[in-house]
Short mmCIF file of C-alpha atoms in Angstrom, two decimals:
data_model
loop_
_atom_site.label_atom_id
_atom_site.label_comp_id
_atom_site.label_asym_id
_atom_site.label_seq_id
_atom_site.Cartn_x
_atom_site.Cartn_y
_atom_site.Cartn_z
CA UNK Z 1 -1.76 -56.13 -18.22
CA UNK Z 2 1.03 -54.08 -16.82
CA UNK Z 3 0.03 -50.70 -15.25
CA UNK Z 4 1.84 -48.46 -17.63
CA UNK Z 5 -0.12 -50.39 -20.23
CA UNK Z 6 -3.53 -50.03 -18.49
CA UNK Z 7 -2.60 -46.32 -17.83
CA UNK Z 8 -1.71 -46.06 -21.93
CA UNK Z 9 -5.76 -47.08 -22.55
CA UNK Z 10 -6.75 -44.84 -19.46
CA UNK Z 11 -5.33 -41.99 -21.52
CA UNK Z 12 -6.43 -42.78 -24.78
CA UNK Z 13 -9.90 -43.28 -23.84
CA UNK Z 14 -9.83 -39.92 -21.76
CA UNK Z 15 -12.16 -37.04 -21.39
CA UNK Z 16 -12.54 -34.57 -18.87
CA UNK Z 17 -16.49 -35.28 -19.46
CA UNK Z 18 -16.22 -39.15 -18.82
CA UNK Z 19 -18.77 -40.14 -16.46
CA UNK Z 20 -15.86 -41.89 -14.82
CA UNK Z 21 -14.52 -38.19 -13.79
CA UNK Z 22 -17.22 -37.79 -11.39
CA UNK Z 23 -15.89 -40.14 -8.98
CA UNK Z 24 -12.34 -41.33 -10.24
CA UNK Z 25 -10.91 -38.27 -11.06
CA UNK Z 26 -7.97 -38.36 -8.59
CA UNK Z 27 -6.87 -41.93 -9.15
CA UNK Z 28 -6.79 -41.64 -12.86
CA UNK Z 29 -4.72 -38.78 -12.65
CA UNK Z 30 -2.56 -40.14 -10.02
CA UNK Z 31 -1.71 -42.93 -12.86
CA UNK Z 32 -1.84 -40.91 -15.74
CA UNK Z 33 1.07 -38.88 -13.65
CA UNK Z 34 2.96 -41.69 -12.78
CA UNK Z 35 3.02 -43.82 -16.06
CA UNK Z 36 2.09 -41.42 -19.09
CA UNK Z 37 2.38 -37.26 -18.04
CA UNK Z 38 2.15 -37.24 -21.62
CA UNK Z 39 -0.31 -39.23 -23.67
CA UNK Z 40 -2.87 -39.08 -26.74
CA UNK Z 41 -6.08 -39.32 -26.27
CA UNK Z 42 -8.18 -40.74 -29.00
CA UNK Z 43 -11.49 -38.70 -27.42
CA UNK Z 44 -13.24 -35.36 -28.80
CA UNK Z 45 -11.28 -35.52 -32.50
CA UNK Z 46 -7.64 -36.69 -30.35
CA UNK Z 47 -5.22 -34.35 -28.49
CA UNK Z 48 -2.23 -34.39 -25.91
CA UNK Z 49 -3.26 -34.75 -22.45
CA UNK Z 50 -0.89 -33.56 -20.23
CA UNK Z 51 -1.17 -34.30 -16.11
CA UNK Z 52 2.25 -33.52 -14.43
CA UNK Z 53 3.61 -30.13 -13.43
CA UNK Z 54 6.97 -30.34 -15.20
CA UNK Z 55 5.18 -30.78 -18.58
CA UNK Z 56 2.16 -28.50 -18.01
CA UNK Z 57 5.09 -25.94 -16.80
CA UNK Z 58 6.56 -26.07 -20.25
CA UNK Z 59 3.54 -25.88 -22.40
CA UNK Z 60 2.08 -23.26 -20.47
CA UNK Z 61 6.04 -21.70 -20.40
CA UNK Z 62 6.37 -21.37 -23.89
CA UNK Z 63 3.62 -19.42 -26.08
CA UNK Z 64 5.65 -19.60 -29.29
CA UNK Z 65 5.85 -23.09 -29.85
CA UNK Z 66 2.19 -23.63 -27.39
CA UNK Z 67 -0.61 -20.90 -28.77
CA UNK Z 68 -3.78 -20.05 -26.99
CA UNK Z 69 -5.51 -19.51 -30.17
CA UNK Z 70 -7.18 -22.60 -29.08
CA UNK Z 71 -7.63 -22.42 -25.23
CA UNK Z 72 -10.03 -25.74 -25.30
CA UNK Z 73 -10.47 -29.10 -25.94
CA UNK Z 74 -12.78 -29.87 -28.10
CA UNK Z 75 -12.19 -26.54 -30.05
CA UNK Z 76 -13.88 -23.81 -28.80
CA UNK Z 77 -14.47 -20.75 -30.74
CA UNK Z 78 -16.68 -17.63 -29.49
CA UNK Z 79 -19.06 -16.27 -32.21
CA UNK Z 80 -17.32 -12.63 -31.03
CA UNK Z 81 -13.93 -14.04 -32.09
CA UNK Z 82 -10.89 -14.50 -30.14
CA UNK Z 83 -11.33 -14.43 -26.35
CA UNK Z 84 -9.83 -11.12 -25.01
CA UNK Z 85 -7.09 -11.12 -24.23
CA UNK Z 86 -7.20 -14.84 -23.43
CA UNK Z 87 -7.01 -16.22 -27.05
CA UNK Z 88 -3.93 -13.70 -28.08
CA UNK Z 89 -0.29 -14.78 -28.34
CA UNK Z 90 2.85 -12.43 -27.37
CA UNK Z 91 3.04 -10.04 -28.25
CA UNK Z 92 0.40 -8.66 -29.33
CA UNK Z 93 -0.74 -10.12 -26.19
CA UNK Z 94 1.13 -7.71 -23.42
CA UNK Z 95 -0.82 -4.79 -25.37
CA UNK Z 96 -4.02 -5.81 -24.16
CA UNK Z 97 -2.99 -6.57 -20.79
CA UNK Z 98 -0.61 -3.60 -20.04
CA UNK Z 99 -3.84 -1.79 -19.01
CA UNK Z 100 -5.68 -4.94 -17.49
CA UNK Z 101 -2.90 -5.83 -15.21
CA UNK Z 102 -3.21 -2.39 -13.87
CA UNK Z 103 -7.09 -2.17 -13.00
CA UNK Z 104 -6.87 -5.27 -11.38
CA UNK Z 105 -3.29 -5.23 -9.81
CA UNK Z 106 -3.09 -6.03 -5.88
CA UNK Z 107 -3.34 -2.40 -4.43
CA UNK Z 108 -7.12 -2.26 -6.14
CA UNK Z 109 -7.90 -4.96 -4.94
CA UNK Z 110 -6.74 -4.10 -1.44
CA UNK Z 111 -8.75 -1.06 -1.56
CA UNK Z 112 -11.90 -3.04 -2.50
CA UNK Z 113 -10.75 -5.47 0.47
CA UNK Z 114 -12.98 -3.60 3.31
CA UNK Z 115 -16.14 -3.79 1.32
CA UNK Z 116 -15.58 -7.61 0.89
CA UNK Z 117 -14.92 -8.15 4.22
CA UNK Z 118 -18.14 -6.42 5.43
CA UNK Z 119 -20.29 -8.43 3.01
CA UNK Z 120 -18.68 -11.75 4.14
CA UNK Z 121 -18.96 -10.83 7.61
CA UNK Z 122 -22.88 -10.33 7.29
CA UNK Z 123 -23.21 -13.44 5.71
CA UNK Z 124 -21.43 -15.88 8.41
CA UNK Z 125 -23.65 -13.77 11.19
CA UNK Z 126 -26.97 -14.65 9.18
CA UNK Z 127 -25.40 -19.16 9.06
CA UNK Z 128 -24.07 -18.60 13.05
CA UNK Z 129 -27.11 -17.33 14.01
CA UNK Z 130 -29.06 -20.27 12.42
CA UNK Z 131 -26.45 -23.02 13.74
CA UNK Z 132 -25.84 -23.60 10.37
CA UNK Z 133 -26.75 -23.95 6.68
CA UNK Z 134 -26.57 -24.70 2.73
CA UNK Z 135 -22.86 -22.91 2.23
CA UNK Z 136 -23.10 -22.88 -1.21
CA UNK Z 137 -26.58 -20.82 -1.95
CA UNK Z 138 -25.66 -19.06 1.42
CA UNK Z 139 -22.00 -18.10 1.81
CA UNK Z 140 -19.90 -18.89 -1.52
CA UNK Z 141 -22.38 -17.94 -4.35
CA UNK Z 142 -23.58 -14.81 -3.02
CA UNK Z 143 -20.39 -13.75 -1.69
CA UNK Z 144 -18.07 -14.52 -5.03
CA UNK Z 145 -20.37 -12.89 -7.01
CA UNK Z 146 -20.85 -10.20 -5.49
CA UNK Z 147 -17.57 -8.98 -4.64
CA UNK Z 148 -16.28 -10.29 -8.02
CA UNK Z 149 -19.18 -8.22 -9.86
CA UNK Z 150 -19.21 -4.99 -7.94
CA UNK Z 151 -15.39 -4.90 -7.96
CA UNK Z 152 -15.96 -4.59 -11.84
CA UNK Z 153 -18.35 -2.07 -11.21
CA UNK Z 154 -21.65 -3.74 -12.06
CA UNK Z 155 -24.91 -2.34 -9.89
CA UNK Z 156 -26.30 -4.55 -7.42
CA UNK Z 157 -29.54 -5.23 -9.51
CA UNK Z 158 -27.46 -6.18 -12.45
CA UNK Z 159 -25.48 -9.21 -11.07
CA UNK Z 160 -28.27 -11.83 -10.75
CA UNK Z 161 -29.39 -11.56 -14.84
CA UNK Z 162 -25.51 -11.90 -15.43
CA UNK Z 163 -25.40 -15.04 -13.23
CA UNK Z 164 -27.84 -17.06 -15.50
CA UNK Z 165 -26.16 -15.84 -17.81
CA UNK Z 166 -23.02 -17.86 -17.08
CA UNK Z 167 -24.85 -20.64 -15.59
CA UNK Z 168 -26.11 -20.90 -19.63
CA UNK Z 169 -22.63 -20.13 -20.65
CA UNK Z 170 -21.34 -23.37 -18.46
CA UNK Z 171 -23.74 -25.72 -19.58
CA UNK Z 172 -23.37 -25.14 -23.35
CA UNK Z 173 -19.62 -26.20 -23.09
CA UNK Z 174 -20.66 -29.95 -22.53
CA UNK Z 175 -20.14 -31.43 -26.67
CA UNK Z 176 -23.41 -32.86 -26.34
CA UNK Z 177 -25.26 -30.05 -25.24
CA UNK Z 178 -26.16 -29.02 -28.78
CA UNK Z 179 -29.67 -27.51 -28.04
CA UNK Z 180 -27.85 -25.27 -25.47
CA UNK Z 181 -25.46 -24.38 -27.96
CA UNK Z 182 -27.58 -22.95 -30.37
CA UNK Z 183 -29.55 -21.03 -27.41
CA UNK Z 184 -26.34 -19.40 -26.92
CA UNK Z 185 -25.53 -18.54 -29.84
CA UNK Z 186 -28.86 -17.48 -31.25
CA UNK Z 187 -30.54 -15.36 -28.22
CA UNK Z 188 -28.55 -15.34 -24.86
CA UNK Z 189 -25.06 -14.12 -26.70
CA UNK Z 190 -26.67 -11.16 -28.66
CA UNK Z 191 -28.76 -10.09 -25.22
CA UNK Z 192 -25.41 -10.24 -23.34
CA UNK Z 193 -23.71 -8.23 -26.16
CA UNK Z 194 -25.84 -5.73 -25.92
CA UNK Z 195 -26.32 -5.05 -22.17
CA UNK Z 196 -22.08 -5.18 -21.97
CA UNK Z 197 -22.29 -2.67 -24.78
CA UNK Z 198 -24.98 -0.17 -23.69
CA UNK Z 199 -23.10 -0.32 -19.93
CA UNK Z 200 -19.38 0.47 -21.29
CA UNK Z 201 -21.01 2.86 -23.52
CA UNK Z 202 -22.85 4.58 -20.73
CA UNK Z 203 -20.47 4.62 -18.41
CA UNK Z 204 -17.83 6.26 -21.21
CA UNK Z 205 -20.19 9.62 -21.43
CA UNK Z 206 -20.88 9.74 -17.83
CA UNK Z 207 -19.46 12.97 -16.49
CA UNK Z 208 -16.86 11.90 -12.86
CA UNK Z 209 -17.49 7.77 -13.38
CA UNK Z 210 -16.69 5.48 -10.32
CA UNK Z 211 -13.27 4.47 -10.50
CA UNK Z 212 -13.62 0.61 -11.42
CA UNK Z 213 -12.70 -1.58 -14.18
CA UNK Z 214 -15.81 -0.75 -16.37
CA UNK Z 215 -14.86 2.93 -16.72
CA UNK Z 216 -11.12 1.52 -17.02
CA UNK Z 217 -11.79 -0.36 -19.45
CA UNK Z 218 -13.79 2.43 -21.24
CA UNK Z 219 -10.15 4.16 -21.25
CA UNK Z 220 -7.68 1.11 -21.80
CA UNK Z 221 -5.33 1.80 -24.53
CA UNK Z 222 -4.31 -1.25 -26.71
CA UNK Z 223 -0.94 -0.17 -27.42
CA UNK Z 224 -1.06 3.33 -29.37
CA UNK Z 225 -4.76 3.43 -30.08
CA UNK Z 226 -7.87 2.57 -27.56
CA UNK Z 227 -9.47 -0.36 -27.14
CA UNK Z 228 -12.54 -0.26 -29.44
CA UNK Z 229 -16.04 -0.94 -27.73
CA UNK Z 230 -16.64 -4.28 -29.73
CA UNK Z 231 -12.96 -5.15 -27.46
CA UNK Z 232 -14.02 -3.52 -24.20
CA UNK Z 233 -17.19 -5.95 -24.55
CA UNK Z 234 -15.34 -8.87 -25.21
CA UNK Z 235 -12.96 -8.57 -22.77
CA UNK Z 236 -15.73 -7.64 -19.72
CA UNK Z 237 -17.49 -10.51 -20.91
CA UNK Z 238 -14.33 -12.43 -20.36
CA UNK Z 239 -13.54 -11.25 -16.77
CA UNK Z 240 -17.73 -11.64 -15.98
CA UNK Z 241 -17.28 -15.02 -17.10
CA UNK Z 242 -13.49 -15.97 -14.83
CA UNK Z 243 -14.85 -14.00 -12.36
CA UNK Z 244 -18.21 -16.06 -11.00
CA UNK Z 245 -17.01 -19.37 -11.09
CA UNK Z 246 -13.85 -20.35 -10.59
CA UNK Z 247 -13.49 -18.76 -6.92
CA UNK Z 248 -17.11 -20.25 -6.08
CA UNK Z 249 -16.39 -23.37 -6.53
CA UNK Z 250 -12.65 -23.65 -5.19
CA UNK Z 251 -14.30 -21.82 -1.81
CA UNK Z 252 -16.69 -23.90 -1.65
CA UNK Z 253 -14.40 -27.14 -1.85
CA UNK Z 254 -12.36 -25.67 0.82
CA UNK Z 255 -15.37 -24.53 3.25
CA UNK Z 256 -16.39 -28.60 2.54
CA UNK Z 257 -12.88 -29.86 3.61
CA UNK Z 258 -12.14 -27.70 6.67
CA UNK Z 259 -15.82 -28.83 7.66
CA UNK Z 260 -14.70 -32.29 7.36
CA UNK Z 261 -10.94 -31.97 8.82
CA UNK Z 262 -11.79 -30.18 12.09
CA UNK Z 263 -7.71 -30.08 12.92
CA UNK Z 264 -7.30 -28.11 10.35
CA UNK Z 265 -9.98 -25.78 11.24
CA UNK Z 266 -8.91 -25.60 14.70
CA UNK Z 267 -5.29 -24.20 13.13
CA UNK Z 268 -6.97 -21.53 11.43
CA UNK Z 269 -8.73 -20.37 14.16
CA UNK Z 270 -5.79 -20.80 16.83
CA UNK Z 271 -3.53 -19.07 14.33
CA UNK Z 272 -5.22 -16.79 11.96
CA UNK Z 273 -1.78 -15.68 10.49
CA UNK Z 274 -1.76 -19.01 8.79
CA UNK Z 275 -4.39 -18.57 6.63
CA UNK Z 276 -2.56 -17.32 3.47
CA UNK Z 277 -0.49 -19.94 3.39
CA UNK Z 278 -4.21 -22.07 3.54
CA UNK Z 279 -5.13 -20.24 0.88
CA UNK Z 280 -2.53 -21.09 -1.69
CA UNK Z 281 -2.84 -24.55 -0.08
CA UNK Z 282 -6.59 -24.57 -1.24
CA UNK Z 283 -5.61 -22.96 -4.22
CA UNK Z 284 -3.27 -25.83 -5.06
CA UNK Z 285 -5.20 -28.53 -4.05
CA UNK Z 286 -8.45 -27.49 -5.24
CA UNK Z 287 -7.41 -26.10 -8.79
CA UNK Z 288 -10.52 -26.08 -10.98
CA UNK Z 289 -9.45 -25.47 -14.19
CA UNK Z 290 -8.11 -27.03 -17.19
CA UNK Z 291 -6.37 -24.81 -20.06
CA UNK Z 292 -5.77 -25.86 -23.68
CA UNK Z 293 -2.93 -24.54 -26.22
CA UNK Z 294 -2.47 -25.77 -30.10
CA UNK Z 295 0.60 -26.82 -30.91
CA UNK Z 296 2.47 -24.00 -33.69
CA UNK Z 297 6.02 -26.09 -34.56
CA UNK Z 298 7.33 -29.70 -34.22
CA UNK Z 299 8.12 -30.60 -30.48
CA UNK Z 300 8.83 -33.05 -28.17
CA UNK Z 301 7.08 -32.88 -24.61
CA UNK Z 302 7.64 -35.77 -22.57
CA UNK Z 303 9.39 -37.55 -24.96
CA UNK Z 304 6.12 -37.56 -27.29
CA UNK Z 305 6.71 -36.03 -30.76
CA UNK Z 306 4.02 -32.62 -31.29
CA UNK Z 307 2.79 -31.81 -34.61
CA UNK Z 308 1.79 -28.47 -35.74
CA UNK Z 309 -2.43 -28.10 -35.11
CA UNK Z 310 -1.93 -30.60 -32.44
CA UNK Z 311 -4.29 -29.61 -29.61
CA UNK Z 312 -2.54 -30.18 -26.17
CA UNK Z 313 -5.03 -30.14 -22.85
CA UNK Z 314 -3.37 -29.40 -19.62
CA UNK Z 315 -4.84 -30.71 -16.50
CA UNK Z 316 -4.22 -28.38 -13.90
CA UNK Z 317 -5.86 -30.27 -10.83
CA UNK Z 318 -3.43 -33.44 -11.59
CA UNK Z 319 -0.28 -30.80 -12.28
CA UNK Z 320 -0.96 -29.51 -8.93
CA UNK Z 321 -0.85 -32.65 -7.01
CA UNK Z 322 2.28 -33.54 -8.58
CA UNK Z 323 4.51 -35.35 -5.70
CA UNK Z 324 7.73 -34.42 -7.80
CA UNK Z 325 6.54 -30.80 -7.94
CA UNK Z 326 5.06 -31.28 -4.36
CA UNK Z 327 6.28 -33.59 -1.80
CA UNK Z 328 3.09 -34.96 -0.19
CA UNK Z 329 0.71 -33.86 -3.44
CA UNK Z 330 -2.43 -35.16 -2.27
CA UNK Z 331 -2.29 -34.18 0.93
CA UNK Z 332 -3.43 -30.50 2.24
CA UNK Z 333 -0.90 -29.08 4.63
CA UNK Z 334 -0.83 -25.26 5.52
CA UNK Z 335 2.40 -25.81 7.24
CA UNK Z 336 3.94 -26.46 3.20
CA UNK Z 337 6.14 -23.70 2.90
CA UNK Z 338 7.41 -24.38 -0.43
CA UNK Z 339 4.07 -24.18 -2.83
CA UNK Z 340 5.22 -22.76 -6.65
CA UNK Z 341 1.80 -24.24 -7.67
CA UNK Z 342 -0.21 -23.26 -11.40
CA UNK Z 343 -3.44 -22.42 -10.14
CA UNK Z 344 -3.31 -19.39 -11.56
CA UNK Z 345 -1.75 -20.60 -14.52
CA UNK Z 346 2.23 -19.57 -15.39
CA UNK Z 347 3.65 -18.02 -18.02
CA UNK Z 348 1.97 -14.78 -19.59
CA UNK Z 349 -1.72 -15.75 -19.44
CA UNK Z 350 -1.06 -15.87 -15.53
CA UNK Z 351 -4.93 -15.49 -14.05
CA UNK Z 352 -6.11 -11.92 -14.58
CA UNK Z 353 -8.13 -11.77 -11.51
CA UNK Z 354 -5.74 -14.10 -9.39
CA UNK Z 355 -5.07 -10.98 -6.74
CA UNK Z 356 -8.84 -10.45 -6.26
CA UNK Z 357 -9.32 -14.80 -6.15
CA UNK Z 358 -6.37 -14.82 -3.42
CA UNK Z 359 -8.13 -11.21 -1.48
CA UNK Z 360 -11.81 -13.33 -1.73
CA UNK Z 361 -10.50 -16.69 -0.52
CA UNK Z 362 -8.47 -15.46 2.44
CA UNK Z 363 -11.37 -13.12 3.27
CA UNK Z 364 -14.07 -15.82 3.38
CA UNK Z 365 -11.84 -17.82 5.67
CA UNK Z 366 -10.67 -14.84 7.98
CA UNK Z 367 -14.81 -13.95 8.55
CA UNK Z 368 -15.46 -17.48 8.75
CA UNK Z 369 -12.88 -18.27 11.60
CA UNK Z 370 -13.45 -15.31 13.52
CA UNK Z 371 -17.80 -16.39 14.22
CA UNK Z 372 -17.16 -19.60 13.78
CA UNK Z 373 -14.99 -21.98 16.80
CA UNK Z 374 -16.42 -25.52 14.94
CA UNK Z 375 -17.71 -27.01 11.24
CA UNK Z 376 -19.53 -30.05 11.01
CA UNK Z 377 -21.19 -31.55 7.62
CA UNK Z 378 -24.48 -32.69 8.10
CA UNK Z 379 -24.53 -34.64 5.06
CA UNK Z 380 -21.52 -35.31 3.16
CA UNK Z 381 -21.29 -33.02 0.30
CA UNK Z 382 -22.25 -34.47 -3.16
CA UNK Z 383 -18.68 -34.24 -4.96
CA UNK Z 384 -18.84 -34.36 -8.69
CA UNK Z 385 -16.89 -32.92 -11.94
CA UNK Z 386 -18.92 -30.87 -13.82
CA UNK Z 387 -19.30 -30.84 -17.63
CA UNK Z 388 -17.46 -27.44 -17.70
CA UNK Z 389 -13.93 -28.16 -17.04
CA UNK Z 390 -15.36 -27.41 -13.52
CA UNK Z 391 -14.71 -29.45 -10.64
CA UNK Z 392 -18.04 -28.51 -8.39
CA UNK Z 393 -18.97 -29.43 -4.71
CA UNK Z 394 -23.30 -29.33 -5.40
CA UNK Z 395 -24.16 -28.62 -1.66
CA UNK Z 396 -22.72 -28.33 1.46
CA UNK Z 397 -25.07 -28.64 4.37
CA UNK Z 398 -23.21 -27.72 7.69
CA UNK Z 399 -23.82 -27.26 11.62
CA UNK Z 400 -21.79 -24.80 13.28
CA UNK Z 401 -20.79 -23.45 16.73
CA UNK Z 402 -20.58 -19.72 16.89
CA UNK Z 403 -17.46 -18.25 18.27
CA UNK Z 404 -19.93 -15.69 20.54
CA UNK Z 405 -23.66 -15.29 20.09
CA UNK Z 406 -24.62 -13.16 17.21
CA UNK Z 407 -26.48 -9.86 17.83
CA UNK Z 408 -25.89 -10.06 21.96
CA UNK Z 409 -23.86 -6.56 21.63
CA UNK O 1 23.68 -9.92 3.56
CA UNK O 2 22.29 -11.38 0.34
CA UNK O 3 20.65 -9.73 -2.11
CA UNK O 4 17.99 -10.50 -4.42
CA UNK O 5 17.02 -9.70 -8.16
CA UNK O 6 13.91 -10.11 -9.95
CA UNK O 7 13.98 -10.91 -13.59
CA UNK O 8 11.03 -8.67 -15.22
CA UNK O 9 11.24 -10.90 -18.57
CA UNK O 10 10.00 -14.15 -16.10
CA UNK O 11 7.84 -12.22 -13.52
CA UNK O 12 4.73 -12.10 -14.74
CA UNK O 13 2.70 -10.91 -11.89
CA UNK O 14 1.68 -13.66 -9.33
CA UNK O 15 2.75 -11.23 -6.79
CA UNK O 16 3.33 -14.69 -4.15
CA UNK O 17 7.00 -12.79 -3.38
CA UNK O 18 5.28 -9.46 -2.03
CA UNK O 19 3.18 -11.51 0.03
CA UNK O 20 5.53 -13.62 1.59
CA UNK O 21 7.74 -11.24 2.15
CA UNK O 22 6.67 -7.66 2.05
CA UNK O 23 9.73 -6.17 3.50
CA UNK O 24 11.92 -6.81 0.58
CA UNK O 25 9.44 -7.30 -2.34
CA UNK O 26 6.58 -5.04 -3.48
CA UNK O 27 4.46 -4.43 -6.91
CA UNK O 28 4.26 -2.03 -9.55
CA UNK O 29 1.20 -0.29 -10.41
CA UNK O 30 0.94 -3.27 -13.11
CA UNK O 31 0.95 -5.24 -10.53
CA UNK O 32 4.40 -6.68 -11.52
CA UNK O 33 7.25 -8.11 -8.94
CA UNK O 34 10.07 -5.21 -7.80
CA UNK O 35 12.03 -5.32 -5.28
CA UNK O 36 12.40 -2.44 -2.37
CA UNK O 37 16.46 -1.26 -1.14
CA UNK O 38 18.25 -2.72 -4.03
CA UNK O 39 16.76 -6.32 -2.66
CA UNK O 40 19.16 -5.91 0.33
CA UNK O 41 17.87 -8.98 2.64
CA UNK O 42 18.25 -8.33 6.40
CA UNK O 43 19.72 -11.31 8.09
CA UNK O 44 16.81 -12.49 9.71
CA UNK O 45 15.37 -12.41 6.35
CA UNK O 46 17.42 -14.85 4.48
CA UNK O 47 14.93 -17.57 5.44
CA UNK O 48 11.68 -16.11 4.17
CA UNK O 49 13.89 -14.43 1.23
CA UNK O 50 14.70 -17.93 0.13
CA UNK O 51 11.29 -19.33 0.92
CA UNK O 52 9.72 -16.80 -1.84
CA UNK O 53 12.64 -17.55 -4.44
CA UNK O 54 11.34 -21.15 -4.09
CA UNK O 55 7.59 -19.62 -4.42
CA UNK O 56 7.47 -18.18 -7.36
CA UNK O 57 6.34 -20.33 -9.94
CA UNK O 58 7.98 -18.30 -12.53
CA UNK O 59 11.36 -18.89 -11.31
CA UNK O 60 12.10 -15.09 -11.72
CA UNK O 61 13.95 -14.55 -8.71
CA UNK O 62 17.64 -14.97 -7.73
CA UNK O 63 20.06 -14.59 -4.74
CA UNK O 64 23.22 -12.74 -6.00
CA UNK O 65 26.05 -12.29 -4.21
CA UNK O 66 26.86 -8.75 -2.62
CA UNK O 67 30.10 -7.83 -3.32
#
């Protein structure tokens, strides 16, 4: 069997929730890349799968002919309705992010930058002065959700309710998980409904309100009229949601691989002015995410003919390890200075939060080189793709070396 | 000296040109890609200027020619 032909079955048996994604995931794309960026898969009702950058660039490119009215694979559709402002097309689209765009452009999240940095910081002391730790429970849930949450403008006390939240959220996207559906959808999504609703409603008669996104978003403006409240909920659900997981888990894959790859530790710490350019590195090579579109007219996309209602999935994580797009894709250099990669998506559904991501990730690593002079795993953390789209590091146990001893000050 | 434009109908906000080079490149309060003294590029610049050209993943910036 020629290896175009096995890579034809590869892709028409594909899934993102194939048990053969939990260890294989970077070999089948590699193939699927190589021999088929475009194929159909015969999985979850059939759909386009779509691994290299130059064809996930047009699809995501092009909202006319590529709509987010669908956004998964299988379909996914929110009891609320569309996902705001995720699931609207241009241009109705740009009026519900004019206002977005500007309550979480760069200089707020530079302002909320100090407050991050202290919380990080406190964290790292607590691991140094232990000689080590469980990373994720101790550094990259606690910190992403925090800063993520109370740059929104959520209390302290309110963050941990809305983390089980998601956590049910997450689960209930497997297609099998039909008893966790209905949970959802019977008591957790009215509960969250109405605790989104009673805090934007709160917040909007509250005489001088913190200046955050919640009171924002109690002001946005959808064109010439305000948002109503049932669209402020929807769309804070939607940033709670984008908010606690996707910079958890691509943290945590990059606190795993500099505690692995000790040179390239060592280069952050000799050289902390490199550590941007890590961070879109990390971004790049630990994209997390994979976005769906439904096709609207008759196209061709890699030479494969579209139909209208056609769902197409795009694989970010293979896009971004493209060697055509990336000369030396799979490996993770910080000295790659040209790096045009999709992690926060392209094209006008670019990643809401992707300024506050970029502030979290450099942050954690800044903190994290300036205790810490060495990162060792103690056991080698358990890699595996979750059912959510989600490619999740479980735990990562590590020793460490203190850059000075914590506390003697 | 080159100069640089940025094509507000592509940028849509990654905001990797500001960071790369701050001296020529800033954001809006939308958080959208504008560039500072007519995109003027100091000599010493070119290199970076070119280096967040080839960053953006929207494509939306060019080098035009002075004169």
């Amino acid at each position: 069997m020629s290896s175009a032909r096995a890579t034809g079955d590869l892709v028409r048996s594909f899934s993102l929730f194939g048990p053969e994604m939990d260890t294989k995931s970077e070999e089948i794309y590699r193939s699927m890349r190589s021999d088929c960026p475009v194929g159909w898969s015969e999985e979850l009702g059939g759909y386009w799968v779509v691994s290299s950058y130059d064809a996930a660039s047009q699809v995501l490119r092009n909202p006319a002919v590529f709509s987010s009215a669908e956004i998964a694979v299988p379909s996914f559709h929110d009891e609320w309705g569309p996902m705001l402002p995720q699931q609207v097309d241009p241009p109705e689209h740009a009026l519900y992010r004019r206002d977005l765009n500007q309550l979480l452009a760069p200089a707020r999240v530079a302002a909320f930058e100090a407050w991050a940095r202290e919380f990080a910081g406190d964290l790292w002391d607590r691991i140094a002065l232990r000689g080590g730790g469980e990373l994720k429970a101790e550094f990259c849930v606690p910190y992403t959700s925090q800063v993520a949450m109370r740059f929104l403008g959520f209390a302290p006390d309110e963050i941990e309710q809305y983390q089980e939240w998601n956590a049910r959220i997450l689960a209930s996207l497997d297609p099998d998980a039909v008893e966790a559906k209905a949970e959802l959808a019977n008591d957790i999504k009215p509960r969250i409904y109405e605790c989104l609703a009673g805090v934007l409603s709160a917040r909007a008669s509250q005489t001088n309100p913190p200046d955050d996104v919640i009171t924002g978003l109690t002001r946005a403006r959808r064109g010439d009229r305000p948002y109503s409240l049932d669209e402020q909920v929807r769309t804070l659900h939607l940033l709670i949601n984008a908010g606690l997981d996707t910079t958890n888990n691509v943290i945590g894959a990059s606190l795993w691989f500099l505690a692995g790859n000790s040179t390239h530790l060592d280069r952050l710490g000799s050289d902390p002015t490199s550590i941007p350019a890590a961070v879109e590195e990390f971004a790049r090579y630990f994209n997390n995410t994979a976005v769906a579109r439904v096709v609207t007219t008759e196209t061709d996309l890699g030479g494969c003919q579209l139909k209208p209602g056609d769902l197409v999935e795009v694989l970010l994580p293979s896009a971004c390890r493209d060697d055509d797009a990336f000369g030396d894709g799979e490996a993770v250099r910080f000295d790659r200075l040209t790096n045009p990669h999709l992690s926060f998506s392209v094209g006008p559904h670019r990643c809401l939060g992707s300024h506050l991501a970029r502030m979290e990730m450099r942050v954690a690593f800044e903190t994290l080189v300036d205790r810490i002079s060495s990162m060792r795993l103690v056991s080698p953390g358990k890699v595996r793709w979750e059912s959510t789209y989600v490619r999740k590091i479980e735990q990562i146990d590590v020793a460490i070396v203190p850059r000075r001893v914590v506390g003697s000050d | 000296m080159v100069r640089v434009l940025i094509d507000a109908a592509k940028c849509h906000g990654h905001a990797r040109c500001s960071l790369i080079l701050p001296a020529v490149f800033d954001t809006d309060e939308l958080g959208n890609g504008v560039v500072v003294h007519e995109g003027e590029v100091p000599e010493v610049l070119e290199g970076r200027a070119r280096q967040a050209i080839l960053n953006c993943p929207e494509h939306a910036i060019t080098e035009v020619d002075p004169s």
